[in-house]
N, CA, C and O of each residue as an XYZ file, in Angstrom:
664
protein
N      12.710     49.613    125.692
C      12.813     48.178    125.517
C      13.379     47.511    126.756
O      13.887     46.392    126.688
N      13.285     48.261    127.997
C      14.328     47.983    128.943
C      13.342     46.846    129.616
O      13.950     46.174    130.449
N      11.782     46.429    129.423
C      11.186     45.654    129.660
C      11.019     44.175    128.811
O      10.223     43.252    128.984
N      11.891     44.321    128.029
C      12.232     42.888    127.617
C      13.075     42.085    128.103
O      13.737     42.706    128.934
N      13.502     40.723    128.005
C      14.599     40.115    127.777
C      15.184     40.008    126.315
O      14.539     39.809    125.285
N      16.336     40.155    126.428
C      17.353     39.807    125.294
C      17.076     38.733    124.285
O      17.239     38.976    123.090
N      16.734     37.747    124.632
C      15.988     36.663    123.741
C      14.732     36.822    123.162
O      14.408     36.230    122.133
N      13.645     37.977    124.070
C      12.630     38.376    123.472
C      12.582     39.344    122.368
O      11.947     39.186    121.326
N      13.444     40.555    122.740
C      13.843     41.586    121.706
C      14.364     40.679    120.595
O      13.717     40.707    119.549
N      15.222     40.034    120.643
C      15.539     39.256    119.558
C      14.892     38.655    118.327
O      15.144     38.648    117.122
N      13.954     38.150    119.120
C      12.728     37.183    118.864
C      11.531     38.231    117.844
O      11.019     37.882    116.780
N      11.324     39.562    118.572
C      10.612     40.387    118.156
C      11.713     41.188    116.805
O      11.218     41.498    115.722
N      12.394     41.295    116.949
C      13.602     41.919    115.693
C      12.808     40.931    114.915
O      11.855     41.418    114.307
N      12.991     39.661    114.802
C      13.144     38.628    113.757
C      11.687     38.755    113.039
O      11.456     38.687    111.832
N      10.684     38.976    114.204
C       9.378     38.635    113.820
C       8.921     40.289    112.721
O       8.128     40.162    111.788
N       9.411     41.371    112.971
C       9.286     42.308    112.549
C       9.738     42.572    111.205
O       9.052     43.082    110.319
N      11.469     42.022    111.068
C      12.081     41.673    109.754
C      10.739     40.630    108.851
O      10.104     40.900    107.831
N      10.716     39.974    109.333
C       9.749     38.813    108.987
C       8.154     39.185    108.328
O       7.470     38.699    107.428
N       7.976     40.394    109.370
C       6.703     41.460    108.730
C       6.813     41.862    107.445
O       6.322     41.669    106.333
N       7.987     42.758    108.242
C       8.269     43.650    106.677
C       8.264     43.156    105.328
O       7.748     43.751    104.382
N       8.719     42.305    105.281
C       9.360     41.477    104.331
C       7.870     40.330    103.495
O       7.718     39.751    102.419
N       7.111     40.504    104.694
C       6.012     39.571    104.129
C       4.494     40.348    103.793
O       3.563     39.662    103.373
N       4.382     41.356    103.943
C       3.617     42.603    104.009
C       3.582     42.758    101.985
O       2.590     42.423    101.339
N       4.631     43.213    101.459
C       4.725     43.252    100.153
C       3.450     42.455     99.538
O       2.483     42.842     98.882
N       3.911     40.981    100.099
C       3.367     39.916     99.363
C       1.782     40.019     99.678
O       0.920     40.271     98.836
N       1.535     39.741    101.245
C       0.022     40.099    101.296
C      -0.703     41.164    100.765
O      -1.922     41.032    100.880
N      -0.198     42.495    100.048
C      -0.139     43.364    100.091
C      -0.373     43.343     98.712
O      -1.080     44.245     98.263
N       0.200     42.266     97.736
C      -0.378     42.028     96.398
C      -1.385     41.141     96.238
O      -2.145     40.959     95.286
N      -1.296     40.620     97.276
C      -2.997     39.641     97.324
C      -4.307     40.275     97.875
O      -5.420     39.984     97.437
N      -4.104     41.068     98.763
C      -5.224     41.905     98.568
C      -5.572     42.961     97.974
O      -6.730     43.277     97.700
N      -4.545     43.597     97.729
C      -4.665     44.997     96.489
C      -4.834     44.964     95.095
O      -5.212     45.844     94.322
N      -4.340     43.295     94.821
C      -4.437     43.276     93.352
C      -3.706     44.370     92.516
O      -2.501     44.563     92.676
N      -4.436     45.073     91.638
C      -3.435     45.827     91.141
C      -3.142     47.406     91.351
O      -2.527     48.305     90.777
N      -4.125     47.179     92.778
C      -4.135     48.799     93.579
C      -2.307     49.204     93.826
O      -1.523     48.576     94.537
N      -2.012     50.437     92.987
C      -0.879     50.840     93.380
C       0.078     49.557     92.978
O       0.689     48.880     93.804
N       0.085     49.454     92.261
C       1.220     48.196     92.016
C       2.165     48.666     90.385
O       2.716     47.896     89.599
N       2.064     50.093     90.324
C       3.050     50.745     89.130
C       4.348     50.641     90.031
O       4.448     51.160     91.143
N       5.368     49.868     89.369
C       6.659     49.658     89.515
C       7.586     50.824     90.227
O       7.286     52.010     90.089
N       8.278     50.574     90.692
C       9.164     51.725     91.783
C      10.049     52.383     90.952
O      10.270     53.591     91.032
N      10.608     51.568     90.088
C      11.513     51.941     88.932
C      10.730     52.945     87.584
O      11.400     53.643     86.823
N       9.296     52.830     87.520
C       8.592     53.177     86.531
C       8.612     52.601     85.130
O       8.106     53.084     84.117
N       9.531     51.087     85.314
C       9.473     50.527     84.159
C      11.075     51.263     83.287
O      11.473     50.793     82.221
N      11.455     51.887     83.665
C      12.874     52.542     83.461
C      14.228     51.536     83.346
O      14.437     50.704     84.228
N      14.797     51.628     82.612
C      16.119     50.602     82.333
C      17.040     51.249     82.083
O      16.979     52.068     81.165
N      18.723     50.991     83.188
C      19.758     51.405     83.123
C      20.172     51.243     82.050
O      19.417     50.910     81.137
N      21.386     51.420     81.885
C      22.416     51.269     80.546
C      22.551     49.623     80.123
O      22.246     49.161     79.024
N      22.959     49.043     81.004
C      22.678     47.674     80.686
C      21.463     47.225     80.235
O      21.298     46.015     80.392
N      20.429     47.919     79.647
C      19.099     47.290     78.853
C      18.267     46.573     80.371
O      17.489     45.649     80.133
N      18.363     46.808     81.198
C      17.418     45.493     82.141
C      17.087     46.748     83.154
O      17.622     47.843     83.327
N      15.849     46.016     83.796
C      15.539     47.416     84.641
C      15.917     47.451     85.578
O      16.528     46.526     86.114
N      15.604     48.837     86.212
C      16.979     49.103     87.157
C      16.676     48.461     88.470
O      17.645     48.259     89.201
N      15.026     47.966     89.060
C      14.631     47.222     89.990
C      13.821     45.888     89.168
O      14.362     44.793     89.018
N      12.718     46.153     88.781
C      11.900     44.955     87.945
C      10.231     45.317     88.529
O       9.868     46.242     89.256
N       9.602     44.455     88.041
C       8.461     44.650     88.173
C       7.348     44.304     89.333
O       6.135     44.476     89.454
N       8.479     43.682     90.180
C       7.867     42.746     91.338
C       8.180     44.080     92.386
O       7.420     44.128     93.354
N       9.000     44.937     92.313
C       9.251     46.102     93.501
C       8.446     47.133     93.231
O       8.903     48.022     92.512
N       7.047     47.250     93.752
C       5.861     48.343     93.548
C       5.974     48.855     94.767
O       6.365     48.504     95.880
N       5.248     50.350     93.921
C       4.624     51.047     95.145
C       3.784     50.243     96.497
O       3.914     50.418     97.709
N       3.135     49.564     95.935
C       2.143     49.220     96.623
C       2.792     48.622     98.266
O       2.451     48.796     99.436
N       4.107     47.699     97.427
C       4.700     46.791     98.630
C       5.695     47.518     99.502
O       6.141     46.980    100.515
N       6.081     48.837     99.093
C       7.044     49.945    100.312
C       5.994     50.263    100.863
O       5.761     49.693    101.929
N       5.075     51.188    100.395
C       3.762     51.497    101.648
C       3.669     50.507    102.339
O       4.443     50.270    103.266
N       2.391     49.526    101.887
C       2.147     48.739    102.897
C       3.400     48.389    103.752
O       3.341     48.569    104.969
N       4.477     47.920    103.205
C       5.367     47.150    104.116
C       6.054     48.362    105.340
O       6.374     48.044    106.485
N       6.156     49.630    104.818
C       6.935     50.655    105.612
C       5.388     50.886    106.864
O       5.519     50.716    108.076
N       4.454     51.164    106.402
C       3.112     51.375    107.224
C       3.016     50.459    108.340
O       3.130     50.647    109.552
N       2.764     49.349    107.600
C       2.097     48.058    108.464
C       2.984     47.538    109.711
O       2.550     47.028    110.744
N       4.445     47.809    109.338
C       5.083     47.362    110.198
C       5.194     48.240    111.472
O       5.294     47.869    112.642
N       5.145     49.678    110.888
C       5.374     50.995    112.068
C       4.288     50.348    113.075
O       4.301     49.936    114.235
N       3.146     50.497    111.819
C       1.729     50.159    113.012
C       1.710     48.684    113.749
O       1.008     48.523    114.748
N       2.361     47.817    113.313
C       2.489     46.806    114.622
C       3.884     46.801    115.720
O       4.156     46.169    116.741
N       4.521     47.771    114.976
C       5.359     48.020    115.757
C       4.741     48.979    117.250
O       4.545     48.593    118.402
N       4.620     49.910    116.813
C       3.847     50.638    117.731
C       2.890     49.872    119.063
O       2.377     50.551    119.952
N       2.809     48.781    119.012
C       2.045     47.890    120.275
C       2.812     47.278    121.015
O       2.407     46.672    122.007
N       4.249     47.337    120.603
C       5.022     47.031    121.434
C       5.984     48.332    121.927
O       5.967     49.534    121.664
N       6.879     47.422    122.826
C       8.098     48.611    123.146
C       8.509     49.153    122.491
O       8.847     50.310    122.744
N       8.746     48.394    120.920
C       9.612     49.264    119.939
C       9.186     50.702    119.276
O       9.830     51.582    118.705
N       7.960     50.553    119.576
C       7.323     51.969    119.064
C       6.890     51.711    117.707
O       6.930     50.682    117.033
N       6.366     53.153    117.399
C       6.252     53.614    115.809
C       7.077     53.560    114.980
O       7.098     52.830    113.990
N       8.328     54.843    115.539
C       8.886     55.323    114.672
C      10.280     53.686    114.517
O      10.677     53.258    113.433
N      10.582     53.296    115.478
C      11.899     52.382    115.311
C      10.844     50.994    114.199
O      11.314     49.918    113.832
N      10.014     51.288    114.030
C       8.995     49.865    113.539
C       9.637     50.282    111.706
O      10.325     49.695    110.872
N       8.909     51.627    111.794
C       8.941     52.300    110.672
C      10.594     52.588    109.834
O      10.769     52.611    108.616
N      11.468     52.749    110.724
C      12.627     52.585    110.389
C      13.188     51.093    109.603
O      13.730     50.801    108.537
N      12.655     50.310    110.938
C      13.064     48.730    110.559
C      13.023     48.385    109.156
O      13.874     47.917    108.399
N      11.529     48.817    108.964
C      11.254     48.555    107.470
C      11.427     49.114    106.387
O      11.252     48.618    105.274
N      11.854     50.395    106.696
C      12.212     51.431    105.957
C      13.722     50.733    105.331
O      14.007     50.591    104.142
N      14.386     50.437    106.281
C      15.936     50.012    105.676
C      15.980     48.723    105.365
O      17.028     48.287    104.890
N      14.688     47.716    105.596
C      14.724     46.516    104.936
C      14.248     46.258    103.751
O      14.403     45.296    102.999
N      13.494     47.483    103.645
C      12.948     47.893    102.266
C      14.072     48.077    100.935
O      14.065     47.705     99.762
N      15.215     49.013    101.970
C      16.148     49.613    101.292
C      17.213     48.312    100.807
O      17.647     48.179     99.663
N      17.437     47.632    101.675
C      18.117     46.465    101.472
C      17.544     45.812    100.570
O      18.194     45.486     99.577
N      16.354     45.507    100.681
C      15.552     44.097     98.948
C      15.654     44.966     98.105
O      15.938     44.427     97.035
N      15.548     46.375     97.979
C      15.915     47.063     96.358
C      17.409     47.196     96.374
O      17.953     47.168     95.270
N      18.116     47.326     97.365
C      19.312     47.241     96.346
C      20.249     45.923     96.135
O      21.422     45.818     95.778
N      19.323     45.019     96.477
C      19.716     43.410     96.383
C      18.793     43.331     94.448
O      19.365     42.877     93.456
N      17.761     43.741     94.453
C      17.444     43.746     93.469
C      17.869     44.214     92.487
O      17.889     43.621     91.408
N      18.439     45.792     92.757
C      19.399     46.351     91.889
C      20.380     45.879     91.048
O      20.676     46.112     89.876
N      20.863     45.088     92.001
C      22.405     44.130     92.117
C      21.714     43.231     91.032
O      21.739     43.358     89.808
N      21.205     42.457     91.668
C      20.243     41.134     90.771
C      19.952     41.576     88.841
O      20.067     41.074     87.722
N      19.567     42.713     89.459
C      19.617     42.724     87.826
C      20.940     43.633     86.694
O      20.928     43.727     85.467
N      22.010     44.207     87.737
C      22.687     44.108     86.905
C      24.032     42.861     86.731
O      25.079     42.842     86.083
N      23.505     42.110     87.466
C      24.243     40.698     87.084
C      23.140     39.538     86.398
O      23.241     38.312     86.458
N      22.340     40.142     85.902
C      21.567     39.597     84.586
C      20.481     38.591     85.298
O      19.921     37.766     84.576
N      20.205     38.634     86.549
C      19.006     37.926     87.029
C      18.007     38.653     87.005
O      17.988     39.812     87.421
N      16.651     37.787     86.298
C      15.541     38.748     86.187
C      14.597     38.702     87.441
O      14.957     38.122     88.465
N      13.482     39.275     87.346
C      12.718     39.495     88.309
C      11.976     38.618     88.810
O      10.996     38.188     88.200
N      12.370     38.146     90.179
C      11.631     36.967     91.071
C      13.045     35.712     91.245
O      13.229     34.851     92.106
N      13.667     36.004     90.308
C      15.057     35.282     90.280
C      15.710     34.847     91.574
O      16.022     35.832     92.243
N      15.970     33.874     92.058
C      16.873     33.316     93.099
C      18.294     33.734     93.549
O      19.166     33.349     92.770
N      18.643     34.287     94.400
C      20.138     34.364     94.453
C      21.034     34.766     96.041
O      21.385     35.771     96.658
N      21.086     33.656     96.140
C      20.625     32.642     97.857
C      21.987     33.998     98.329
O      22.910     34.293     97.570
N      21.823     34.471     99.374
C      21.770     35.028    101.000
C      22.166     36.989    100.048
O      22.965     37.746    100.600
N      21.646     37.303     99.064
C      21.526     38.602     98.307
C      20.088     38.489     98.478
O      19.524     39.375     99.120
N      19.222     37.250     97.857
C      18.120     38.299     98.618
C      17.701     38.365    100.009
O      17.121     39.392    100.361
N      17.915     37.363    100.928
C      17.564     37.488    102.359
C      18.674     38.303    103.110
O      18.398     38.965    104.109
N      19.951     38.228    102.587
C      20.608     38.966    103.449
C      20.978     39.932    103.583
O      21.551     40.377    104.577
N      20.711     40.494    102.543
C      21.042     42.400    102.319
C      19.529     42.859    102.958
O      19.643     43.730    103.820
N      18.403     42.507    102.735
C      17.029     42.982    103.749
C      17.354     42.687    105.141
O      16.769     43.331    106.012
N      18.517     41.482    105.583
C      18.034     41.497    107.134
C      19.423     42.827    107.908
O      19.364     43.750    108.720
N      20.536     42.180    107.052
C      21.565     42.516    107.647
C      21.465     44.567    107.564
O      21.865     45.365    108.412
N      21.071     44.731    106.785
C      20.723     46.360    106.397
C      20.700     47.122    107.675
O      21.538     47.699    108.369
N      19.165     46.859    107.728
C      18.634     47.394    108.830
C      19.035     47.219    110.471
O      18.918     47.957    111.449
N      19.472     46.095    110.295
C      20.404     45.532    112.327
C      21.739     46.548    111.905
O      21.950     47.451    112.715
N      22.322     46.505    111.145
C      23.520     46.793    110.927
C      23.657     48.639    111.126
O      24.601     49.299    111.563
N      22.191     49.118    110.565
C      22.133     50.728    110.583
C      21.527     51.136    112.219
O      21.961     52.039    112.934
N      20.281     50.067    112.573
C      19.828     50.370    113.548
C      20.626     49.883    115.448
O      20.394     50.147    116.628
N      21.345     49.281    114.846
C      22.506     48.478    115.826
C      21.862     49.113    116.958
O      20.892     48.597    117.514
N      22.417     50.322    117.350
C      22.348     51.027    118.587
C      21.304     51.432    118.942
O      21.001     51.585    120.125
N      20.536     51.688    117.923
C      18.857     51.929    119.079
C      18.171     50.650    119.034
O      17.087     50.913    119.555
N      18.160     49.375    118.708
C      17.730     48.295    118.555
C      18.552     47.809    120.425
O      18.013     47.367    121.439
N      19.694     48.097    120.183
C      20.447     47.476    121.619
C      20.871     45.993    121.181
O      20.635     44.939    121.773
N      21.559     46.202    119.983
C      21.966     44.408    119.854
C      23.720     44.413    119.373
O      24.204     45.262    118.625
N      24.207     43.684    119.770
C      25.701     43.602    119.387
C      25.693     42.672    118.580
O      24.746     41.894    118.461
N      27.334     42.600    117.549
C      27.263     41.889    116.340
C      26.852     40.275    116.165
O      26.337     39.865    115.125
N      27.127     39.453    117.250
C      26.528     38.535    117.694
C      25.404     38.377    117.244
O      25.011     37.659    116.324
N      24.726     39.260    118.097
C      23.155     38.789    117.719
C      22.731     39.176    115.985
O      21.968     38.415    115.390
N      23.215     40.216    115.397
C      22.852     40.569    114.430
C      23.436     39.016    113.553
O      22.731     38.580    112.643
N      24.256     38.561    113.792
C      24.669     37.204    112.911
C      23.610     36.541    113.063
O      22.927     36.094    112.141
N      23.366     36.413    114.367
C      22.610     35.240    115.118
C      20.520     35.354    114.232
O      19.760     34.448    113.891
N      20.362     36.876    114.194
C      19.069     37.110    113.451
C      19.137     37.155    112.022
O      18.310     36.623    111.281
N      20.048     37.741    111.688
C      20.401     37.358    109.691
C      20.316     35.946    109.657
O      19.511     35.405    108.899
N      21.245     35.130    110.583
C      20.825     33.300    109.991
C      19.750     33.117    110.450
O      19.104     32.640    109.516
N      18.956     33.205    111.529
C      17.541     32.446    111.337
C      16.807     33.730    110.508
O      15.641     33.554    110.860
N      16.796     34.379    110.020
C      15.781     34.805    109.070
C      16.192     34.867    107.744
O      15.670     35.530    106.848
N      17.478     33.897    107.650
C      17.177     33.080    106.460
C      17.218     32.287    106.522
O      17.463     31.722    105.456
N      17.092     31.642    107.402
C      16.508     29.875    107.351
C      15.228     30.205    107.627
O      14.576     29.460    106.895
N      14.722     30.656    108.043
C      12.971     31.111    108.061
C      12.745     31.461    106.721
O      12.074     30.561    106.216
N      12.930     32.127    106.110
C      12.962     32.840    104.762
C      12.838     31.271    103.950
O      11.738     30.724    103.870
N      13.903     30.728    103.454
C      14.084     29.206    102.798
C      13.157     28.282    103.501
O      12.576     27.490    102.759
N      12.932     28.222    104.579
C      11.974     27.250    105.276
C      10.194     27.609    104.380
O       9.653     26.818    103.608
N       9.524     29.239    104.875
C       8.586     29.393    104.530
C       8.026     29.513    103.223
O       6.870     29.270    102.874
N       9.388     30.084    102.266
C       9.138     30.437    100.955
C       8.328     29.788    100.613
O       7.165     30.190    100.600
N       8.761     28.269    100.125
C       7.545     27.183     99.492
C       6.523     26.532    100.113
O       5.743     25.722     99.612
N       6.573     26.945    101.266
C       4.864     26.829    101.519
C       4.321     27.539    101.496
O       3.101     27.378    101.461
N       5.019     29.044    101.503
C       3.859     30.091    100.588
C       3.510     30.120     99.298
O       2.624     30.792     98.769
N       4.204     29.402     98.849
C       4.338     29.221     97.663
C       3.123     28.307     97.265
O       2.096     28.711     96.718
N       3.369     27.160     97.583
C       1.914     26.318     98.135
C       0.731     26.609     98.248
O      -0.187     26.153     97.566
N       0.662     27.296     99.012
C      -0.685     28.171     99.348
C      -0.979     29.255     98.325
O      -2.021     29.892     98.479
N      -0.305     29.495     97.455
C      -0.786     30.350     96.414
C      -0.649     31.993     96.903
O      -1.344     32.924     96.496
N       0.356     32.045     97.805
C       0.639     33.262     98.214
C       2.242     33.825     97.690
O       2.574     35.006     97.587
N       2.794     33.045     97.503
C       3.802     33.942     96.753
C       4.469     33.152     95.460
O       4.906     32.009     95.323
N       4.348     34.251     94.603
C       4.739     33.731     92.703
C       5.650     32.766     92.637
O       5.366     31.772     91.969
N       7.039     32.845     93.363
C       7.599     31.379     93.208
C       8.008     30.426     94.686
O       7.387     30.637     95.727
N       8.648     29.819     94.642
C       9.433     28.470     95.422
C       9.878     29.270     96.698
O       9.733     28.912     97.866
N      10.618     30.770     96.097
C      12.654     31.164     96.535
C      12.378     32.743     97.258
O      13.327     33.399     97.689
């Protein structure tokens, strides 16, 4: 990455989080109901509610862990750091979801900087050192990719690309 600037790597972190994260969704618009059996299997903890919900499928870790390696891979960041990215941003929206539902929010439910910020902060926070970013910047990319996040939601929403507003 030693051929970037600092503002570009940055820029590319954000846009990659931004992949990952939006991959799911395209990912149910063109697959329909290819691979879209629940991650959880429809399974419910002790608290009666499930332990992820029905919106966290197979379908949307593949695509989203895949798609991102592979556009990762055209840049400096490579394959494997692409594949990571998403791998732990993946890890972050399920266990924001986790959370979500054992504090009784159901699935697709709102619950402002749990769901954007456990997906962004996850992955900067694990990948810190091979990414090359200090805590600064990791603040600096968690807030705009959730103000990107709140900005785009409802006009995807709009467009008939994602189920709600949030």
């Amino acid at each position: 990455m030693a051929e970037l600037h600092l503002w570009q790597r940055d820029i590319l972190i954000l846009i990659f989080l931004g992949w990952s994260n939006f991959l799911p969704i395209l990912g149910r618009v063109v697959f329909k109901k290819y691979l879209s059996t629940p991650l959880d299997l429809g399974y419910r903890w002790i608290d009666n509610n499930y332990l992820l919900g029905p919106h966290k499928t197979w379908r949307g870790l593949i695509v989203s862990i895949i798609g991102t390696g592979l556009a990762s891979h055209f840049t400096p960041f490579g394959l494997i750091l692409g594949l990571k990215l998403a791998t732990f941003s993946m890890s972050g929206d399920l266990i924001s979801s986790f959370v979500k539902r054992r504090i009784g929010l159901k699935s697709g439910s709102r619950s402002f900087l749990l769901d954007q910020g456990l997906e962004s902060f996850l992955p900067l926070w694990i990948l810190k050192d091979s990414l090359f970013i200090c805590w600064t910047e990791i603040i600096l990319i968690v807030s705009s990719f959730i103000l990107l996040e709140i900005t785009l939601s409802p006009i995807f929403y709009m467009l008939h690309i994602r189920r709600n507003p949030h």
